[in-house]
C-alpha positions as semicolon CSV with decimal commas, in nm:
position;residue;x (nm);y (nm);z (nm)
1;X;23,956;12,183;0,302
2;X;23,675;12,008;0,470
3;X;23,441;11,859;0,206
4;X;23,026;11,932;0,250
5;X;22,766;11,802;0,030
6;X;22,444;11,987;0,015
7;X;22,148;11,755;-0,112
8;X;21,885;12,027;-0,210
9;X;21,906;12,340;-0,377
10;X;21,605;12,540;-0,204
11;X;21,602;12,780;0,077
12;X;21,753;12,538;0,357
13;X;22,051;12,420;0,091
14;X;22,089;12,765;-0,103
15;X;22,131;12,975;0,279
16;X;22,389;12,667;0,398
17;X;22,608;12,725;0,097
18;X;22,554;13,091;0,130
19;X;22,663;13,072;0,490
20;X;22,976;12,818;0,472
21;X;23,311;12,960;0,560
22;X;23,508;12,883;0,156
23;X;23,826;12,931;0,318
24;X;23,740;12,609;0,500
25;X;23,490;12,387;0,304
26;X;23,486;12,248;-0,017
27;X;23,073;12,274;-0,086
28;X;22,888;12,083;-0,366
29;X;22,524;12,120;-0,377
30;X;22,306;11,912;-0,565
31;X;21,976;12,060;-0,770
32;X;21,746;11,897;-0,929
33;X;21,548;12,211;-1,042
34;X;21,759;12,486;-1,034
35;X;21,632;12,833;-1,072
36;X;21,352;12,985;-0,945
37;X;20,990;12,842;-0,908
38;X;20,759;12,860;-1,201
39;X;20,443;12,906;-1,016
40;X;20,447;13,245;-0,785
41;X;20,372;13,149;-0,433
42;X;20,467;13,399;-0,076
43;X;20,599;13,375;0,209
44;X;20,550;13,485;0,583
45;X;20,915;13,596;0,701
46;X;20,890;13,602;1,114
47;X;21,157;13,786;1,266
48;X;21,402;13,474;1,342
49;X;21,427;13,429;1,004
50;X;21,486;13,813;0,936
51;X;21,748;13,812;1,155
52;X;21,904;13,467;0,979
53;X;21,889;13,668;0,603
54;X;22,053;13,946;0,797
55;X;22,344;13,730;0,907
56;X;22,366;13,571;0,528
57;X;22,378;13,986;0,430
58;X;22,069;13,948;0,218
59;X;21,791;14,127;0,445
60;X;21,797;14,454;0,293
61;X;21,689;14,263;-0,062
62;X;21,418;14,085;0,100
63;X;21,309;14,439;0,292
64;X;21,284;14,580;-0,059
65;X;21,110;14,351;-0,251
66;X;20,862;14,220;0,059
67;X;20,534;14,333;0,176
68;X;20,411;14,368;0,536
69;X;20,177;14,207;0,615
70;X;19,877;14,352;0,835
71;X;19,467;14,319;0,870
72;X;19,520;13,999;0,894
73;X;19,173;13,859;1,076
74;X;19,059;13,567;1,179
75;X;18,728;13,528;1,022
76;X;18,419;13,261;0,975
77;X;18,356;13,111;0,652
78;X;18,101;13,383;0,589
79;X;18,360;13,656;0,636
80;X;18,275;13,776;0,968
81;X;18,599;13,881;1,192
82;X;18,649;13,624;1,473
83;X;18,997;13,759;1,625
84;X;19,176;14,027;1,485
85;X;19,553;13,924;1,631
86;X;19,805;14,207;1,599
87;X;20,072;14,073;1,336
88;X;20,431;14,321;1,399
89;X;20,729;14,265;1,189
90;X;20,673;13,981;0,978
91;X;20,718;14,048;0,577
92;X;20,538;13,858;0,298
93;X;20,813;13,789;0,045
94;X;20,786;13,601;-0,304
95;X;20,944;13,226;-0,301
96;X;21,089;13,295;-0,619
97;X;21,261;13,660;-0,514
98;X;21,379;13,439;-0,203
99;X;21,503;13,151;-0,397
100;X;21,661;13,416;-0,664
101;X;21,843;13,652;-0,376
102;X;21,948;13,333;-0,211
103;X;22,096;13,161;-0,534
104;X;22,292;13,490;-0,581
105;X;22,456;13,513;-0,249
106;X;22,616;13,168;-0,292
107;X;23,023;13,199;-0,326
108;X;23,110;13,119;-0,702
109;X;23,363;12,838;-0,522
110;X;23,017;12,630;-0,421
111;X;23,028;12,384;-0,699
112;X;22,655;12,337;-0,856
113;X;22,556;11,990;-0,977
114;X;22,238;11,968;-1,148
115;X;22,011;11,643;-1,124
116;X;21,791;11,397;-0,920
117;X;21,961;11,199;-0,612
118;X;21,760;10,912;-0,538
119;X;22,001;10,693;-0,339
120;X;22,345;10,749;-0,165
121;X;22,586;10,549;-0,248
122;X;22,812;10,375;0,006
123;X;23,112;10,472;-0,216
124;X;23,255;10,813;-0,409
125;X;23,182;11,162;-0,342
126;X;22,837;11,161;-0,203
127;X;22,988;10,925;0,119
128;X;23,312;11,094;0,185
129;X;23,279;11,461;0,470
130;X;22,941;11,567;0,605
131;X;22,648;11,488;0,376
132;X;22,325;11,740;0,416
133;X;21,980;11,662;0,366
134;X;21,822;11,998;0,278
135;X;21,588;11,770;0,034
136;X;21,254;11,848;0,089
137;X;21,018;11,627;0,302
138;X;21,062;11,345;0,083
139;X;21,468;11,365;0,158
140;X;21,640;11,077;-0,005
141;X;21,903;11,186;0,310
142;X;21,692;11,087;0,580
143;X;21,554;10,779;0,390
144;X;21,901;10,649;0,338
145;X;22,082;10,721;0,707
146;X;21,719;10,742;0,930
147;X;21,556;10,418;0,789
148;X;21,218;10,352;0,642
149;X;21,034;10,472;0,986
150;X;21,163;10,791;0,873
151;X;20,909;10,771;0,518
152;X;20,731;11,113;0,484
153;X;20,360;11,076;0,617
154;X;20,095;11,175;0,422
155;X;19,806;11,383;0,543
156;X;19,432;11,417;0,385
157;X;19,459;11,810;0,338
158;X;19,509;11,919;0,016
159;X;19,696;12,298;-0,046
160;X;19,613;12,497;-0,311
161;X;19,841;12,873;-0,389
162;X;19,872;13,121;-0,589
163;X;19,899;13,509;-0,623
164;X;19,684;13,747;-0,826
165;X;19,741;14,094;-0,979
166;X;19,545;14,312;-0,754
167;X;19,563;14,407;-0,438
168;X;19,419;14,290;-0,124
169;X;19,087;14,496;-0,066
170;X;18,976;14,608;0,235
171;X;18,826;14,393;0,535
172;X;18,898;14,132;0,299
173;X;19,163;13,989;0,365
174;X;19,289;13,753;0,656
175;X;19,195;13,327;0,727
176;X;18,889;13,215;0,705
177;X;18,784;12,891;0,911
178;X;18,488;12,706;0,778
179;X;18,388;12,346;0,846
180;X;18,666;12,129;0,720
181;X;18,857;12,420;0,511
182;X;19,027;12,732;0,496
183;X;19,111;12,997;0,289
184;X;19,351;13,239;0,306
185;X;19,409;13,594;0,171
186;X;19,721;13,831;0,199
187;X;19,887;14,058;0,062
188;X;20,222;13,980;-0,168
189;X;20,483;14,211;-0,271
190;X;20,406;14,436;-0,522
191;X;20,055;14,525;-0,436
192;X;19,935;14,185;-0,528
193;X;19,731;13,907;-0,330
194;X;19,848;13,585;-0,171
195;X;19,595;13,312;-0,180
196;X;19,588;12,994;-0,018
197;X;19,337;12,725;0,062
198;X;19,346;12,398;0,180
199;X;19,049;12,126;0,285
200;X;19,043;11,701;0,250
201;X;19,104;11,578;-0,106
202;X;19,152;11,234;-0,262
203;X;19,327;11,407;-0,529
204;X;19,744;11,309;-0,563
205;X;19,913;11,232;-0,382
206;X;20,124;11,284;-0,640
207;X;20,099;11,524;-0,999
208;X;19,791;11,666;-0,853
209;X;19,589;11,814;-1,153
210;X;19,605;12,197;-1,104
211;X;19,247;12,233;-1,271
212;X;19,085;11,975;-1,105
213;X;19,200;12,108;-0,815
214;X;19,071;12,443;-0,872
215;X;18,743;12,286;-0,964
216;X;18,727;12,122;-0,613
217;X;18,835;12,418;-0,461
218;X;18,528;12,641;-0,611
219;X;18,280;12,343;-0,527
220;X;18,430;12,299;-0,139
221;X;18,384;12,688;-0,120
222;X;18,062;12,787;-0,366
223;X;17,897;12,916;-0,017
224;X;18,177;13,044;0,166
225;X;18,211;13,463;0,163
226;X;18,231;13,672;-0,105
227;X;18,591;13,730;-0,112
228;X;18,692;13,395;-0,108
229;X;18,474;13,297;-0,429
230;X;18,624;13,617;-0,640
231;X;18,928;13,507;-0,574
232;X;18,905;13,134;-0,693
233;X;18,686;13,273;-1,033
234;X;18,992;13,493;-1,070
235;X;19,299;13,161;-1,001
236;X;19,411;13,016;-1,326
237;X;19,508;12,660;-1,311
238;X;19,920;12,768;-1,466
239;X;19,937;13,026;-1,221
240;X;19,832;12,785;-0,941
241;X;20,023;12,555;-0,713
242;X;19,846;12,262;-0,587
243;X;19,990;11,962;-0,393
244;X;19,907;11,696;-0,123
245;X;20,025;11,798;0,203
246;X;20,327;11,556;0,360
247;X;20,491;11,579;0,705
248;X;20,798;11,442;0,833
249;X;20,769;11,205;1,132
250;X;20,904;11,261;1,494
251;X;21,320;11,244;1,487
252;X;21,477;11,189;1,788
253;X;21,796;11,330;1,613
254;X;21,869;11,574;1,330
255;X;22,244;11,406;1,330
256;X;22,348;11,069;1,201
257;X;22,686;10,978;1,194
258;X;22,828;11,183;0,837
259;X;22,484;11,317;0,823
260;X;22,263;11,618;0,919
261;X;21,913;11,697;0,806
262;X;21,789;12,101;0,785
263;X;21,482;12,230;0,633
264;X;21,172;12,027;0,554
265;X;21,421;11,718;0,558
266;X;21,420;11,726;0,919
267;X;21,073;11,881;1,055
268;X;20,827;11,955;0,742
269;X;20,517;12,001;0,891
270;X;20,185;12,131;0,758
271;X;20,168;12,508;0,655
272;X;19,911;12,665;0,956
273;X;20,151;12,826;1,145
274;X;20,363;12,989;0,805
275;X;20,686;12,860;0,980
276;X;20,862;12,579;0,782
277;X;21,064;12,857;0,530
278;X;21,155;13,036;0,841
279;X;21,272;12,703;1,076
280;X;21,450;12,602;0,717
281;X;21,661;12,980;0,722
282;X;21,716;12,947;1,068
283;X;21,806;12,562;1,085
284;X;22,064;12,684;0,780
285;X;22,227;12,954;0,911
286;X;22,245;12,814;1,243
287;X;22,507;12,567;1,125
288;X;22,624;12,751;0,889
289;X;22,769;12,961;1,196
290;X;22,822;12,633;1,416
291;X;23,001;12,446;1,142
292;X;23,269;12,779;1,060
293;X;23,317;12,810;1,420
294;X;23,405;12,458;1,575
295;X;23,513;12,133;1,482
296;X;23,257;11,960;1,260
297;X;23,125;11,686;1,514
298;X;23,092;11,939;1,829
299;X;22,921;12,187;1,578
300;X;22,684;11,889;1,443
301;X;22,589;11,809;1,832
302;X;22,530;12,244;1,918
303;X;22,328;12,218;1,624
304;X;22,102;11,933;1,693
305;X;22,071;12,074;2,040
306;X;21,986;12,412;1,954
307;X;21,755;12,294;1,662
308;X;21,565;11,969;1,719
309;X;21,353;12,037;2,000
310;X;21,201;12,382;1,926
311;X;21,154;12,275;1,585
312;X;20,992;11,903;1,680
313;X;20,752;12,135;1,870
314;X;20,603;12,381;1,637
315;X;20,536;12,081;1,375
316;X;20,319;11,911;1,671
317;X;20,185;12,313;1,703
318;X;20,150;12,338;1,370
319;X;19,919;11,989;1,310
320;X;19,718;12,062;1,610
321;X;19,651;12,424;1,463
322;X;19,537;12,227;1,118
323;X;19,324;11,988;1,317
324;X;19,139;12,367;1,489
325;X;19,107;12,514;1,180
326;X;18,978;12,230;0,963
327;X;18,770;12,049;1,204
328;X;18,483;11,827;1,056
329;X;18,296;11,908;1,364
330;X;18,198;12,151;1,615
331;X;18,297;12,426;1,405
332;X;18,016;12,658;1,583
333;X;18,167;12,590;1,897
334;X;18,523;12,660;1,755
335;X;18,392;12,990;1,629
336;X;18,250;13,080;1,923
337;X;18,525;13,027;2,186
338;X;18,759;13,212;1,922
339;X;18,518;13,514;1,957
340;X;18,530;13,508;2,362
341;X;18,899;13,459;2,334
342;X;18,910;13,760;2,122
343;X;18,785;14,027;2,391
């Protein structure tokens, strides 16, 4: 038996130990929260990533309790439809039905160890077989093998989430781009609303203050559309998620030697293209397959080749789509060339 380490027990950590082969590997994963999140939040689920749950045999559970999502414009921050982009196949899931379905399709032979890991030790079980940082952008992994170049970067966006009771009313719902801020509105499973918004705050950039937050948020958007302010007077501050946006710098390599980052640990980039759950599924199950099909080192270098460049990518996509859609300036311009593009 092969021993494998899991640092991180969200999606990228939970679909690794789901995937691993337990006739050949001896998993432990380490969770420092375990259960599911307090603080409902959804999820865009592109096809890749249906088609990673469907190799984990989990994709029917997610089809049942997900949403589709559709009418999802692109609007001004008065609520006027800029683009209208045709959205096919993607499903709005709950992070906590994800994190829940995952959790349960875990082989009772993964052994669960509950707590922090702030350093790795150069000694005892944490530094003997392949060590995986599915930690979160912050990953104590990648500090400890990539170096202090490797130190999440923070960003001046603040993210705000949440999901209310009702549903998503008509020609409602969709992004909408105003001058330095967004705001977001989709359906979640259930026949509730997703909400999301996000603009420059001093707030954090850690423990960021859920009401104050809130507060901000309603005073950043008191003349944005109608839809956007009934949904802030309706957001509760314990039924809110707000939190300084981080990124993980450029790697060269997902693969150190006895090392391998997935998830956020390896490419967390800023929400605006709904992608970092899905690249975290995919980066999972990807060597899940690699690892319980080839020798461990040729499996770590398919991965990193398969992985690290397409993922590298849409995190540069994804902050150049955040620097679009909260520009300081030219906004009128923006809106306007989004329009043309449209017809």
């Amino acid at each position: 038996m092969e021993a494998i380490t899991i640092i991180g027990g969200g999606i990228a950590g939970l679909a690794l130990a789901a995937g691993l082969d337990p006739q050949r590997f001896d998993v432990a994963i380490h969770e420092q929260r375990p259960g599911v999140p307090a603080v409902e939040t959804s999820l865009a689920m592109w096809p890749e990533a249906q088609a990673a749950l469907a190799v984990l045999g989990v994709l029917p559970q997610i089809r049942e309790s997900g949403a589709a999502f559709g009418g999802m414009a692109l609007r001004d921050a008065a609520g006027t439809a800029l683009a209208v982009p045709e959205v096919r196949g993607v499903l709005g899931v709950s992070r906590a039905d994800l994190i829940r379905i995952l959790d349960a399709a875990v082989p009772s032979s993964v052994r669960r160890v509950e707590g922090r890991v702030d350093d790795i030790p150069a000694t005892g079980p944490l530094a003997s077989g392949l060590l995986v940082g599915a930690d979160g952008v912050h990953s104590v992994v990648r500090r400890s093998f990539w170096g202090a170049r490797s130190q999440a970067r923070l960003t001046p966006y603040l993210a705000l989430r949440g999901v209310l009771p009702d549903p998503v009313h008509a020609d409602t719902g969709g992004e909408y781009w105003g001058r330095g801020q967004l705001f977001g509105i989709t359906p979640a499973a259930g026949g509730r609303t997703y909400w999301y918004a996000s603009f420059r705050s001093g707030l954090g950039p850690a423990g960021v203050n859920e009401a104050e937050a809130l507060q901000q948020a309603k005073e950043r958007f008191a003349g944005s559309a109608p839809a956007v302010q009934a949904v802030l007077e309706q957001a509760a501050p314990e039924a809110t998620l707000a939190q300084r946006i981080w990124t993980t710098p450029s790697l060269g390599s997902f693969v150190r030697p006895g090392a391998v980052l997935a998830g956020d640990a390896a490419h967390g980039m800023t929400p605006n293209l709904g992608r970092g759950a899905c690249e975290a599924l995919v980066d999972a199950v990807t060597l899940a397959e690699l690892l319980n099909a080839r020798p461990v080192e040729a499996a770590l270098k398919d991965y990193n080749r398969q992985r690290a460049l397409r993922t590298q990518l849409l995190r540069l996509a994804s902050s150049a789509m955040a620097g679009i859609a909260l520009a300081e300036r030219g906004q009128p311009l923006r809106d306007r060339l989004l329009k043309l593009a449209a017809r």
